[in-house]
Coordinates of C-alpha atoms in Angstrom, one line a residue:
M673 CA 5.1 -3.9 -26.2
R674 CA 1.7 -5.5 -26.5
P675 CA 1.6 -9.2 -25.4
T676 CA 0.9 -11.7 -28.2
R677 CA -3.0 -12.0 -28.6
L678 CA -3.7 -15.7 -28.2
L679 CA -7.2 -16.7 -27.0
C680 CA -7.6 -19.8 -24.9
V681 CA -9.7 -22.1 -27.0
I682 CA -9.0 -25.8 -26.5
T683 CA -8.7 -25.8 -22.7
C684 CA -11.7 -23.6 -22.1
S685 CA -13.8 -25.5 -24.6
L686 CA -13.3 -28.7 -22.7
I687 CA -14.2 -27.0 -19.5
A688 CA -17.3 -25.5 -21.0
S689 CA -18.4 -28.8 -22.6
G690 CA -18.2 -30.5 -19.2
A691 CA -20.2 -28.0 -17.4
T692 CA -23.3 -27.4 -19.5
A693 CA -25.5 -29.1 -16.9
Q694 CA -25.1 -26.0 -14.7
D695 CA -25.6 -22.5 -16.3
A696 CA -23.2 -19.6 -15.7
D697 CA -24.4 -17.0 -13.4
R698 CA -22.9 -14.2 -15.6
I699 CA -21.2 -14.1 -18.9
F700 CA -19.1 -11.1 -20.1
S701 CA -18.7 -11.2 -23.9
N702 CA -17.1 -9.2 -26.8
G703 CA -14.3 -7.8 -24.6
N704 CA -10.7 -7.1 -25.0
I705 CA -9.5 -9.0 -21.9
Y706 CA -5.9 -9.2 -20.8
T707 CA -5.8 -12.0 -18.4
V708 CA -2.2 -11.7 -17.0
N709 CA -2.2 -15.6 -17.4
T710 CA 1.2 -16.1 -19.3
D711 CA -0.2 -19.3 -20.9
A712 CA -3.3 -17.5 -22.3
P713 CA -2.9 -13.8 -22.0
W714 CA -5.9 -12.6 -24.1
A715 CA -9.6 -13.6 -24.1
E716 CA -12.8 -12.1 -25.5
A717 CA -15.2 -13.5 -23.0
V718 CA -15.5 -15.1 -19.5
A719 CA -18.2 -17.1 -17.7
I720 CA -18.7 -17.0 -14.0
R721 CA -20.5 -19.5 -11.6
D722 CA -20.4 -19.3 -7.9
G723 CA -18.0 -16.4 -7.7
K724 CA -15.4 -18.0 -9.9
F725 CA -14.3 -18.1 -13.5
V726 CA -15.6 -21.3 -15.2
A727 CA -14.6 -20.4 -18.8
V728 CA -12.0 -17.9 -20.1
G729 CA -11.5 -17.6 -23.9
T730 CA -13.8 -17.0 -26.9
N731 CA -17.4 -15.9 -27.0
E732 CA -18.2 -19.4 -28.1
N733 CA -16.7 -20.9 -25.0
A734 CA -18.4 -18.7 -22.6
M735 CA -21.8 -18.8 -24.3
A736 CA -21.8 -22.5 -24.2
L737 CA -22.5 -22.1 -20.5
A738 CA -25.4 -19.6 -21.0
G739 CA -28.9 -20.5 -19.8
S740 CA -32.1 -18.9 -19.2
G741 CA -31.0 -17.5 -15.8
S742 CA -27.6 -16.3 -16.9
D743 CA -26.9 -12.5 -17.0
V744 CA -25.0 -11.8 -20.2
V745 CA -23.1 -8.5 -20.4
D746 CA -21.8 -7.2 -23.7
L747 CA -18.5 -5.5 -23.1
G748 CA -18.5 -3.8 -26.5
G749 CA -14.8 -4.3 -27.1
R750 CA -13.8 -2.6 -23.7
F751 CA -10.4 -3.2 -22.3
V752 CA -10.5 -5.5 -19.2
L753 CA -7.9 -6.4 -16.5
P754 CA -8.1 -8.8 -13.5
G755 CA -9.1 -7.1 -10.3
L756 CA -6.1 -5.2 -9.0
V757 CA -4.2 -6.0 -5.8
D758 CA -2.6 -3.2 -3.7
A759 CA -0.2 -4.9 -1.4
H760 CA 0.3 -1.9 0.9
T761 CA -2.5 0.5 2.0
H762 CA -3.7 2.1 5.0
G763 CA -7.4 2.2 4.0
I764 CA -9.2 2.1 7.3
T765 CA -6.9 4.7 8.9
A766 CA -7.3 6.8 5.7
L767 CA -11.0 7.0 5.9
Y768 CA -11.0 7.4 9.7
S769 CA -8.9 10.6 9.1
R770 CA -11.0 11.7 6.2
Q771 CA -14.2 11.3 8.4
N772 CA -12.9 12.6 11.6
W773 CA -9.8 14.9 10.9
L774 CA -9.1 18.0 8.8
V775 CA -7.9 17.3 5.3
L776 CA -5.3 20.0 4.8
D777 CA -5.2 22.3 1.7
N778 CA -1.5 21.7 0.9
S779 CA -1.4 23.7 -2.3
S780 CA 0.7 26.4 -0.6
P781 CA 1.8 27.1 3.0
E782 CA -0.7 30.0 3.2
A783 CA -3.5 27.8 2.0
L784 CA -2.6 25.1 4.5
L785 CA -2.7 27.6 7.4
Q786 CA -5.8 29.0 6.2
S787 CA -7.4 25.5 6.1
V788 CA -6.4 24.9 9.7
K789 CA -7.8 28.3 10.8
D790 CA -11.1 27.7 8.9
Y791 CA -11.5 24.2 10.4
A792 CA -10.8 25.5 13.9
D793 CA -13.3 28.3 13.5
A794 CA -15.9 25.9 12.2
N795 CA -15.5 23.4 15.0
P796 CA -15.3 25.4 18.3
D797 CA -16.2 22.4 20.4
K798 CA -13.4 20.1 19.2
E799 CA -10.9 19.7 22.0
W800 CA -8.1 18.8 19.5
I801 CA -7.5 20.1 16.0
T802 CA -6.1 17.1 14.0
G803 CA -5.3 16.9 10.4
E804 CA -3.2 15.6 7.5
T805 CA -1.1 15.7 5.3
W806 CA 1.5 18.5 4.7
P807 CA 3.9 17.7 1.8
P808 CA 7.7 17.3 1.7
G809 CA 9.5 20.4 0.6
M810 CA 6.9 22.9 1.8
F811 CA 8.8 24.0 4.8
P812 CA 12.6 24.4 5.5
N813 CA 14.2 21.2 6.4
D814 CA 10.6 19.7 6.5
A815 CA 10.4 20.9 10.1
P816 CA 7.6 23.5 10.3
E817 CA 7.6 25.5 13.5
A818 CA 4.9 25.7 16.2
S819 CA 4.9 29.5 16.0
L820 CA 3.0 29.3 12.6
L821 CA 0.1 27.4 14.2
D822 CA 0.2 29.4 17.4
D823 CA -0.7 32.5 15.4
I824 CA -4.0 30.8 14.2
V825 CA -4.9 28.4 17.0
P826 CA -3.3 29.5 20.3
N827 CA -5.5 27.9 22.8
R828 CA -6.2 24.4 21.5
P829 CA -3.8 21.8 20.7
V830 CA -3.0 21.1 17.0
Y831 CA -1.5 17.9 15.7
L832 CA -0.9 17.7 11.8
V833 CA 0.7 14.6 10.2
D834 CA 2.9 14.9 7.1
Q835 CA 2.5 13.1 3.8
S836 CA 5.0 10.4 4.7
G837 CA 3.3 9.6 8.0
H838 CA 6.6 9.8 9.7
S839 CA 6.5 13.4 11.0
A840 CA 4.0 15.4 13.0
W841 CA 3.7 19.2 13.3
M842 CA 2.3 20.7 16.5
N843 CA 1.6 24.0 18.0
T844 CA 3.0 25.1 21.4
K845 CA -0.2 24.0 23.3
A846 CA 0.2 20.5 22.0
L847 CA 4.0 20.4 22.8
E848 CA 3.2 21.5 26.4
L849 CA 0.2 19.1 26.9
M850 CA 2.4 16.2 25.7
G851 CA 5.3 17.2 27.8
F852 CA 7.8 17.7 24.9
N853 CA 9.1 20.9 26.7
D854 CA 10.2 18.9 29.7
P855 CA 13.8 18.2 29.5
D856 CA 13.5 15.2 31.7
L857 CA 10.9 13.5 29.4
E858 CA 12.0 9.9 28.9
L859 CA 11.2 8.7 25.3
D860 CA 12.0 5.6 23.1
P861 CA 15.6 6.2 21.8
R862 CA 14.2 6.1 18.3
A863 CA 12.0 9.2 19.0
V864 CA 13.0 12.3 17.2
I865 CA 12.3 15.9 18.4
V866 CA 13.4 18.7 16.3
R867 CA 15.1 21.3 18.6
D868 CA 16.5 24.8 18.2
E869 CA 20.1 25.7 19.3
N870 CA 19.0 26.0 22.9
G871 CA 17.5 22.5 22.9
N872 CA 13.9 23.6 22.9
P873 CA 11.3 21.7 20.7
T874 CA 10.5 23.8 17.6
G875 CA 7.3 22.1 16.6
T876 CA 8.0 18.9 14.6
V877 CA 8.5 15.5 16.0
R878 CA 9.3 12.3 14.0
E879 CA 9.1 8.5 14.2
F880 CA 8.6 7.1 17.8
A881 CA 7.9 10.5 19.3
M882 CA 4.6 10.1 17.4
G883 CA 3.8 6.9 19.2
Y884 CA 4.2 8.7 22.5
A885 CA 1.9 11.5 21.2
R886 CA -0.7 9.0 20.2
Q887 CA -1.9 8.5 23.8
F888 CA -3.0 12.2 24.1
L889 CA -5.1 12.2 20.9
P890 CA -8.8 11.4 20.9
E891 CA -9.6 7.8 21.3
R892 CA -10.8 5.9 18.2
T893 CA -14.0 4.0 18.7
L894 CA -15.2 0.7 17.2
E895 CA -18.1 2.5 15.5
E896 CA -15.7 5.0 13.9
W897 CA -13.5 2.1 12.7
T898 CA -16.6 0.4 11.2
N899 CA -17.8 3.5 9.5
A900 CA -14.4 4.0 8.0
S901 CA -14.1 0.4 6.8
R902 CA -17.5 0.7 5.0
A903 CA -16.5 4.0 3.5
M904 CA -13.1 2.8 2.2
M905 CA -14.7 0.2 -0.1
A906 CA -15.9 2.9 -2.6
D907 CA -12.3 4.2 -2.9
Y908 CA -10.8 0.7 -3.5
H909 CA -13.5 -0.3 -5.9
S910 CA -13.6 3.0 -7.9
N911 CA -9.8 2.5 -8.4
G912 CA -10.2 -1.1 -9.5
F913 CA -9.0 -2.9 -6.4
T914 CA -10.5 -6.2 -5.3
A915 CA -7.8 -7.1 -2.7
T916 CA -5.3 -5.3 -0.5
R917 CA -3.0 -5.7 2.5
L918 CA -3.7 -3.2 5.4
A919 CA -0.4 -2.2 6.7
G920 CA -1.5 -1.7 10.3
G921 CA -4.2 -3.1 12.3
D922 CA -5.6 -4.1 15.8
L923 CA -8.4 -6.1 17.1
D924 CA -11.0 -3.2 16.8
R925 CA -10.1 -2.8 13.2
L926 CA -10.4 -6.6 12.7
E927 CA -13.8 -6.5 14.4
A928 CA -14.9 -3.7 12.1
L929 CA -13.9 -5.8 9.0
R930 CA -15.8 -8.8 10.5
T931 CA -18.9 -6.6 11.1
L932 CA -18.8 -5.5 7.4
E933 CA -18.4 -9.1 6.2
A934 CA -21.4 -10.3 8.3
A935 CA -23.5 -7.6 6.7
G936 CA -22.4 -8.6 3.1
D937 CA -20.5 -5.3 2.7
L938 CA -16.9 -6.5 2.6
G939 CA -16.4 -6.4 -1.2
M940 CA -12.7 -7.5 -1.4
Y941 CA -10.0 -9.7 0.0
I942 CA -8.1 -8.1 2.8
S943 CA -4.9 -9.3 4.4
V944 CA -4.0 -7.6 7.7
A945 CA -0.5 -6.8 9.1
M946 CA -1.2 -6.0 12.7
D947 CA 0.6 -3.1 14.5
Y948 CA 3.9 -4.0 16.2
D949 CA 6.1 -1.5 17.9
R950 CA 4.9 1.2 15.5
F951 CA 6.4 4.6 15.7
D952 CA 3.0 6.2 15.5
E953 CA 1.0 3.9 17.9
F954 CA 1.0 3.8 21.7
G955 CA 1.3 0.3 23.3
T956 CA 3.8 -2.4 24.4
K957 CA 5.3 -5.1 22.2
E958 CA 3.8 -7.8 24.4
E959 CA 0.3 -6.4 24.0
Q960 CA 0.7 -6.1 20.3
L961 CA 2.0 -9.8 19.9
A962 CA -0.8 -10.9 22.0
A963 CA -3.3 -9.3 19.7
L964 CA -1.5 -10.7 16.6
R965 CA -1.9 -14.3 18.1
Q966 CA -5.6 -13.6 18.5
S967 CA -6.0 -12.3 15.0
P968 CA -6.7 -15.7 13.3
D969 CA -10.0 -15.8 15.3
Y970 CA -11.1 -13.0 13.0
G971 CA -10.0 -14.6 9.9
S972 CA -12.4 -15.9 7.1
E973 CA -12.5 -16.5 3.3
L974 CA -12.1 -12.8 2.8
I975 CA -10.0 -11.7 5.8
G976 CA -6.4 -12.9 6.0
P977 CA -3.6 -14.0 6.0
M978 CA -2.5 -12.3 9.2
G979 CA 0.9 -11.0 10.2
L980 CA 2.5 -7.9 11.7
K981 CA 3.9 -4.5 10.4
M982 CA 7.2 -3.3 11.8
F983 CA 9.6 -0.6 10.9
L984 CA 13.4 -1.2 10.5
D985 CA 14.3 2.3 9.7
G986 CA 12.9 5.7 8.9
T987 CA 12.7 7.4 5.5
Q988 CA 15.1 9.2 3.2
L989 CA 13.3 12.4 3.8
G990 CA 14.4 12.7 7.3
R991 CA 17.9 11.2 6.6
Q992 CA 16.7 8.2 8.7
A993 CA 16.6 5.5 6.1
W994 CA 19.4 3.0 7.2
N995 CA 22.0 2.7 4.5
F996 CA 25.5 1.2 3.9
D997 CA 26.9 4.5 2.8
A998 CA 26.7 7.8 4.8
Y999 CA 24.5 10.6 3.7
P1000 CA 26.3 13.2 1.5
G1001 CA 27.7 16.0 3.6
F1002 CA 26.9 13.9 6.9
P1003 CA 29.8 11.5 7.1
D1004 CA 28.7 10.1 10.5
N1005 CA 25.0 9.6 9.4
F1006 CA 24.0 6.3 8.0
G1007 CA 20.3 6.6 9.0
D1008 CA 18.5 4.9 11.9
Q1009 CA 18.7 1.3 12.8
F1010 CA 15.6 0.4 14.7
Y1011 CA 16.5 -3.2 15.6
E1012 CA 19.7 -5.0 16.3
D1013 CA 20.2 -8.1 14.1
D1014 CA 19.7 -10.5 17.0
E1015 CA 16.3 -9.1 18.1
L1016 CA 14.9 -9.0 14.5
N1017 CA 16.2 -12.6 13.7
R1018 CA 14.5 -13.9 16.9
L1019 CA 11.2 -12.3 16.1
V1020 CA 11.0 -13.3 12.4
D1021 CA 12.1 -16.9 13.3
E1022 CA 9.4 -17.1 16.0
L1023 CA 6.7 -15.8 13.8
T1024 CA 7.8 -18.1 10.9
G1025 CA 7.3 -21.0 13.2
E1026 CA 3.8 -19.8 14.1
G1027 CA 2.8 -19.1 10.6
F1028 CA 2.6 -15.3 10.7
F1029 CA 4.2 -13.1 8.1
V1030 CA 6.3 -10.1 8.8
M1031 CA 5.7 -6.9 6.8
A1032 CA 8.9 -5.0 7.4
H1033 CA 9.3 -1.3 6.4
A1034 CA 12.8 -1.1 4.9
T1035 CA 13.7 2.0 2.9
G1036 CA 17.5 2.1 3.1
D1037 CA 19.7 -0.6 1.5
R1038 CA 21.1 -1.7 4.8
A1039 CA 17.6 -2.1 6.3
V1040 CA 16.6 -4.1 3.2
N1041 CA 19.6 -6.3 3.7
Q1042 CA 18.7 -6.9 7.3
I1043 CA 15.2 -8.2 6.6
L1044 CA 16.3 -10.3 3.8
N1045 CA 19.0 -11.9 6.1
A1046 CA 16.3 -12.5 8.8
I1047 CA 14.0 -14.2 6.3
E1048 CA 16.9 -16.4 5.0
A1049 CA 17.8 -17.5 8.5
A1050 CA 14.2 -18.2 9.5
Q1051 CA 13.6 -20.2 6.2
T1052 CA 16.7 -22.3 7.1
N1053 CA 15.5 -23.0 10.6
H1054 CA 11.9 -23.8 9.4
P1055 CA 12.3 -25.5 6.0
D1056 CA 8.7 -26.7 6.0
A1057 CA 7.3 -23.4 6.7
T1058 CA 4.9 -21.9 4.1
V1059 CA 4.4 -18.4 5.3
R1060 CA 5.6 -15.6 2.9
H1061 CA 7.3 -12.6 4.5
H1062 CA 6.9 -9.1 3.1
P1063 CA 9.7 -6.5 2.8
T1064 CA 8.0 -3.3 2.0
H1065 CA 9.2 -0.1 0.2
N1066 CA 12.7 -1.3 -0.8
I1067 CA 13.5 2.2 -2.0
Q1068 CA 17.3 1.6 -2.0
I1069 CA 18.7 -2.0 -2.5
S1070 CA 22.3 -2.9 -2.8
V1071 CA 23.4 -4.7 -6.0
D1072 CA 24.1 -7.9 -4.2
D1073 CA 20.7 -8.1 -2.7
I1074 CA 18.7 -7.6 -5.9
P1075 CA 18.3 -11.3 -6.7
R1076 CA 17.6 -12.4 -3.1
F1077 CA 13.8 -11.7 -3.3
A1078 CA 13.4 -14.4 -5.8
E1079 CA 15.8 -16.7 -4.1
L1080 CA 13.7 -16.4 -0.9
G1081 CA 10.4 -16.5 -2.7
V1082 CA 9.2 -13.1 -1.7
A1083 CA 7.9 -10.2 -3.8
A1084 CA 9.8 -7.0 -4.1
E1085 CA 7.2 -4.3 -3.4
L1086 CA 7.7 -0.8 -4.6
S1087 CA 5.5 2.3 -4.3
P1088 CA 5.8 4.3 -7.5
Q1089 CA 3.3 7.1 -6.5
L1090 CA 5.9 8.2 -4.0
Q1091 CA 8.1 9.4 -6.9
V1092 CA 5.5 11.6 -8.6
T1093 CA 6.2 15.2 -7.7
E1094 CA 9.1 17.3 -8.9
E1095 CA 9.4 18.9 -5.5
L1096 CA 9.9 15.4 -3.9
N1097 CA 12.4 14.4 -6.5
N1098 CA 14.4 17.5 -6.0
T1099 CA 14.3 17.1 -2.3
I1100 CA 15.7 13.6 -2.6
V1101 CA 18.5 14.8 -4.9
G1102 CA 19.4 17.3 -2.2
L1103 CA 19.4 14.5 0.4
L1104 CA 21.2 11.6 -1.4
G1105 CA 22.9 13.3 -4.4
E1106 CA 22.2 13.2 -8.1
A1107 CA 23.7 9.8 -9.0
I1108 CA 22.0 7.9 -6.3
A1109 CA 18.6 9.6 -6.8
R1110 CA 18.6 9.0 -10.5
S1111 CA 19.8 5.4 -10.7
R1112 CA 19.7 3.6 -7.3
L1113 CA 16.2 4.3 -6.0
W1114 CA 12.9 2.3 -6.9
Q1115 CA 14.9 -0.1 -9.1
A1116 CA 12.0 -1.8 -10.8
R1117 CA 13.9 -2.5 -14.0
R1118 CA 16.8 -4.2 -12.2
L1119 CA 14.4 -6.2 -9.9
I1120 CA 12.5 -7.6 -12.8
D1121 CA 15.7 -8.3 -14.8
G1122 CA 17.0 -10.1 -11.7
G1123 CA 14.1 -12.5 -11.8
N1124 CA 12.1 -11.1 -9.0
E1125 CA 8.3 -10.9 -8.7
L1126 CA 7.6 -7.2 -8.5
A1127 CA 4.6 -5.9 -6.7
L1128 CA 3.4 -2.3 -7.1
A1129 CA 1.6 -0.7 -4.2
S1130 CA 0.4 2.8 -3.3
D1131 CA 1.0 3.1 0.4
W1132 CA -2.3 5.0 0.5
T1133 CA -2.7 7.6 2.0
V1134 CA 1.0 8.4 2.1
S1135 CA 0.5 8.7 -1.6
P1136 CA -2.5 8.6 -3.9
L1137 CA -4.4 5.3 -4.3
S1138 CA -4.7 5.5 -8.2
P1139 CA -2.9 2.6 -9.7
W1140 CA -3.0 4.5 -13.1
L1141 CA -0.9 7.2 -11.6
G1142 CA 1.5 4.6 -10.3
I1143 CA 1.7 2.7 -13.6
E1144 CA 2.3 6.0 -15.5
Q1145 CA 5.1 6.9 -13.1
V1146 CA 6.8 3.4 -13.3
V1147 CA 6.6 3.0 -17.1
T1148 CA 7.8 6.6 -17.8
R1149 CA 10.2 7.3 -14.8
R1150 CA 11.0 10.7 -16.3
F1151 CA 13.2 11.5 -13.4
A1152 CA 15.1 8.3 -13.8
P1153 CA 14.4 6.5 -17.2
V1154 CA 16.9 3.8 -16.5
T1155 CA 14.6 2.3 -13.9
A1156 CA 11.4 2.2 -16.1
I1157 CA 9.5 -1.0 -17.0
T1158 CA 7.0 -2.0 -19.6
M1159 CA 3.2 -1.7 -19.6
E1160 CA 3.0 -5.6 -19.4
E1161 CA 5.3 -5.7 -16.4
A1162 CA 3.5 -2.8 -14.6
I1163 CA 0.0 -4.4 -15.1
R1164 CA 1.4 -7.8 -13.8
A1165 CA 3.0 -6.0 -10.7
Y1166 CA -0.4 -4.4 -9.9
S1167 CA -2.3 -7.7 -10.2
Y1168 CA -0.4 -11.0 -10.0
G1169 CA 2.6 -9.4 -8.3
G1170 CA 0.4 -8.0 -5.6
A1171 CA -1.4 -11.3 -5.1
H1172 CA 1.9 -13.0 -4.7
A1173 CA 3.0 -10.5 -2.1
I1174 CA 0.0 -11.2 0.1
Q1175 CA 0.2 -14.9 -0.7
K1176 CA -3.0 -15.3 -2.6
E1177 CA -1.8 -15.8 -6.2
D1178 CA -3.5 -19.2 -6.4
Q1179 CA -6.9 -17.5 -5.8
I1180 CA -6.6 -14.0 -7.4
G1181 CA -4.3 -11.7 -9.6
S1182 CA -5.1 -13.1 -13.0
I1183 CA -8.2 -14.2 -14.9
E1184 CA -8.1 -18.0 -14.9
V1185 CA -10.6 -20.8 -14.7
G1186 CA -11.0 -21.7 -11.0
K1187 CA -9.8 -18.3 -9.8
S1188 CA -12.0 -15.7 -8.0
A1189 CA -14.0 -13.8 -10.6
D1190 CA -12.5 -10.4 -10.0
M1191 CA -12.1 -8.1 -13.1
I1192 CA -12.3 -4.5 -14.0
V1193 CA -13.6 -2.7 -17.2
L1194 CA -11.5 0.4 -18.1
S1195 CA -12.1 3.5 -20.1
Q1196 CA -9.1 3.0 -22.3
D1197 CA -6.6 0.3 -23.5
L1198 CA -3.4 0.8 -21.7
F1199 CA -1.5 -1.1 -24.3
Q1200 CA -2.8 1.1 -27.0
L1201 CA -1.5 4.1 -25.1
E1202 CA 1.9 2.5 -24.8
Q1203 CA 2.0 1.7 -28.6
E1204 CA 0.9 5.2 -29.6
G1205 CA 3.4 6.8 -27.3
R1206 CA 0.7 8.4 -25.2
L1207 CA 2.0 7.4 -21.8
E1208 CA 1.2 10.7 -20.2
E1209 CA -2.5 9.8 -20.5
I1210 CA -2.3 6.6 -18.5
S1211 CA -3.3 8.6 -15.2
E1212 CA -6.4 9.7 -16.9
T1213 CA -7.8 6.1 -17.0
R1214 CA -11.2 5.5 -15.3
V1215 CA -12.6 2.4 -14.0
L1216 CA -16.1 1.8 -15.5
T1217 CA -16.9 -1.4 -13.7
T1218 CA -15.5 -3.4 -10.9
V1219 CA -16.5 -7.0 -10.4
F1220 CA -15.8 -9.0 -7.3
R1221 CA -16.5 -12.7 -7.1
G1222 CA -18.9 -12.3 -9.9
D1223 CA -20.8 -9.4 -8.5
T1224 CA -20.6 -5.8 -9.7
V1225 CA -19.4 -3.7 -6.7
Y1226 CA -18.8 -0.6 -8.7
Q1227 CA -20.3 1.0 -11.8
E1228 CA -19.3 4.4 -13.0

């Protein structure tokens, strides 16, 4: 349903009439602008001064601020949205991998293996062959064997990360170099090594075994992080994003962002969740907490707020999401619990008192319940604290926990792009059963009906960055129509909802006077697609222009 078209006239006229002494820097007129401001959802023009909206409403409102130095842009009736906010991405890591690792051809097992061979042949001087990502469902039990890689790269270690980011596939050379063949190897109890009937590693490791493996991989340099940070801007801007939260960071990555900002190349707002006890990173908790406490030194108007990213469980794909009910056919398997309640509660309480948010990976309903309990306890102990915590993924949520996000003032973040492929949906049915897979996962409809602020996020590069793919998925939900939401709700979740998740909704997420002048011009009207029943065309949407703080940072 298309929101009522009501232009802001009176309020914006007053603002405009009081500001004529100072001309607008830019004016965008004759647009079809959906503001995501519930009080005035539609406008035809905006005026911008000093990186903020100073008029939102009619052409007359905006043009009242025009002067000889104003840049006036005729939108020609184009559909416009606020700059989008992706509350969960791995942008720097994504571009680092793209620039320094092999991007696998995952169209088929044969194509994937051929891409590894071609890359190894083309890079004879590389000590390691590293790459990503292989998709779920491509190999039996999502556990490809080392022998497949041994046949094509026998003499150099190979390390390939899967699409979820929670599993890695290695050849025998890598297994031996890392010591996974050693029966006396001591690992974090949360580490998973897939073994054969004789106890020998077959080639796939998961979760915290990847953190142990990280120390053997090529070191990542500050220069590489900086190059990756600069390159990632093009991906964000071409997809319409003007703000994100990076789910993972360290002081080197913060330094890379600060370098970009100093050069005037950081064209978006970035909140950073620092690495903590990550399954795929090597380092102690104490070292990572020390880095977190240094992170505000790198903060600025564009960089922040800061917090940490931690994992409370695994994923459904490995039967490691922590649930109240056992997995079908596995009566003793409830998934993996990574933290006892007492340890998690102490950490969340401590960081709440210090003003740092906790971004907690929770995919199973018991893990979601655990982080909500920890947040509730911390808020009780610190009633004056203003920090907003961030449960992320929330793939399965118990019925009793649905309303608690709103009660605790936190956004419910979902990643609809994770649900796109038929192969993945079929895999999940096999793991969880038909009833749960079709009604109890990614419960966007129930969350909104429960009064919660929904935030949609990509988890890029675990899934594609495109918000249009995510919106198409969440408004159609062909696999589970009962969980679908409206276009209006989806757009809000990718703008204001994302801003709420990263605690910047007072600055960004909607087109309103006084907010950061962030907006995008699109190739088609999403509400028209909804009205005409052409939802399958949403993913074809293109961003024509991205404006950040009044400046055009992307033009198709």
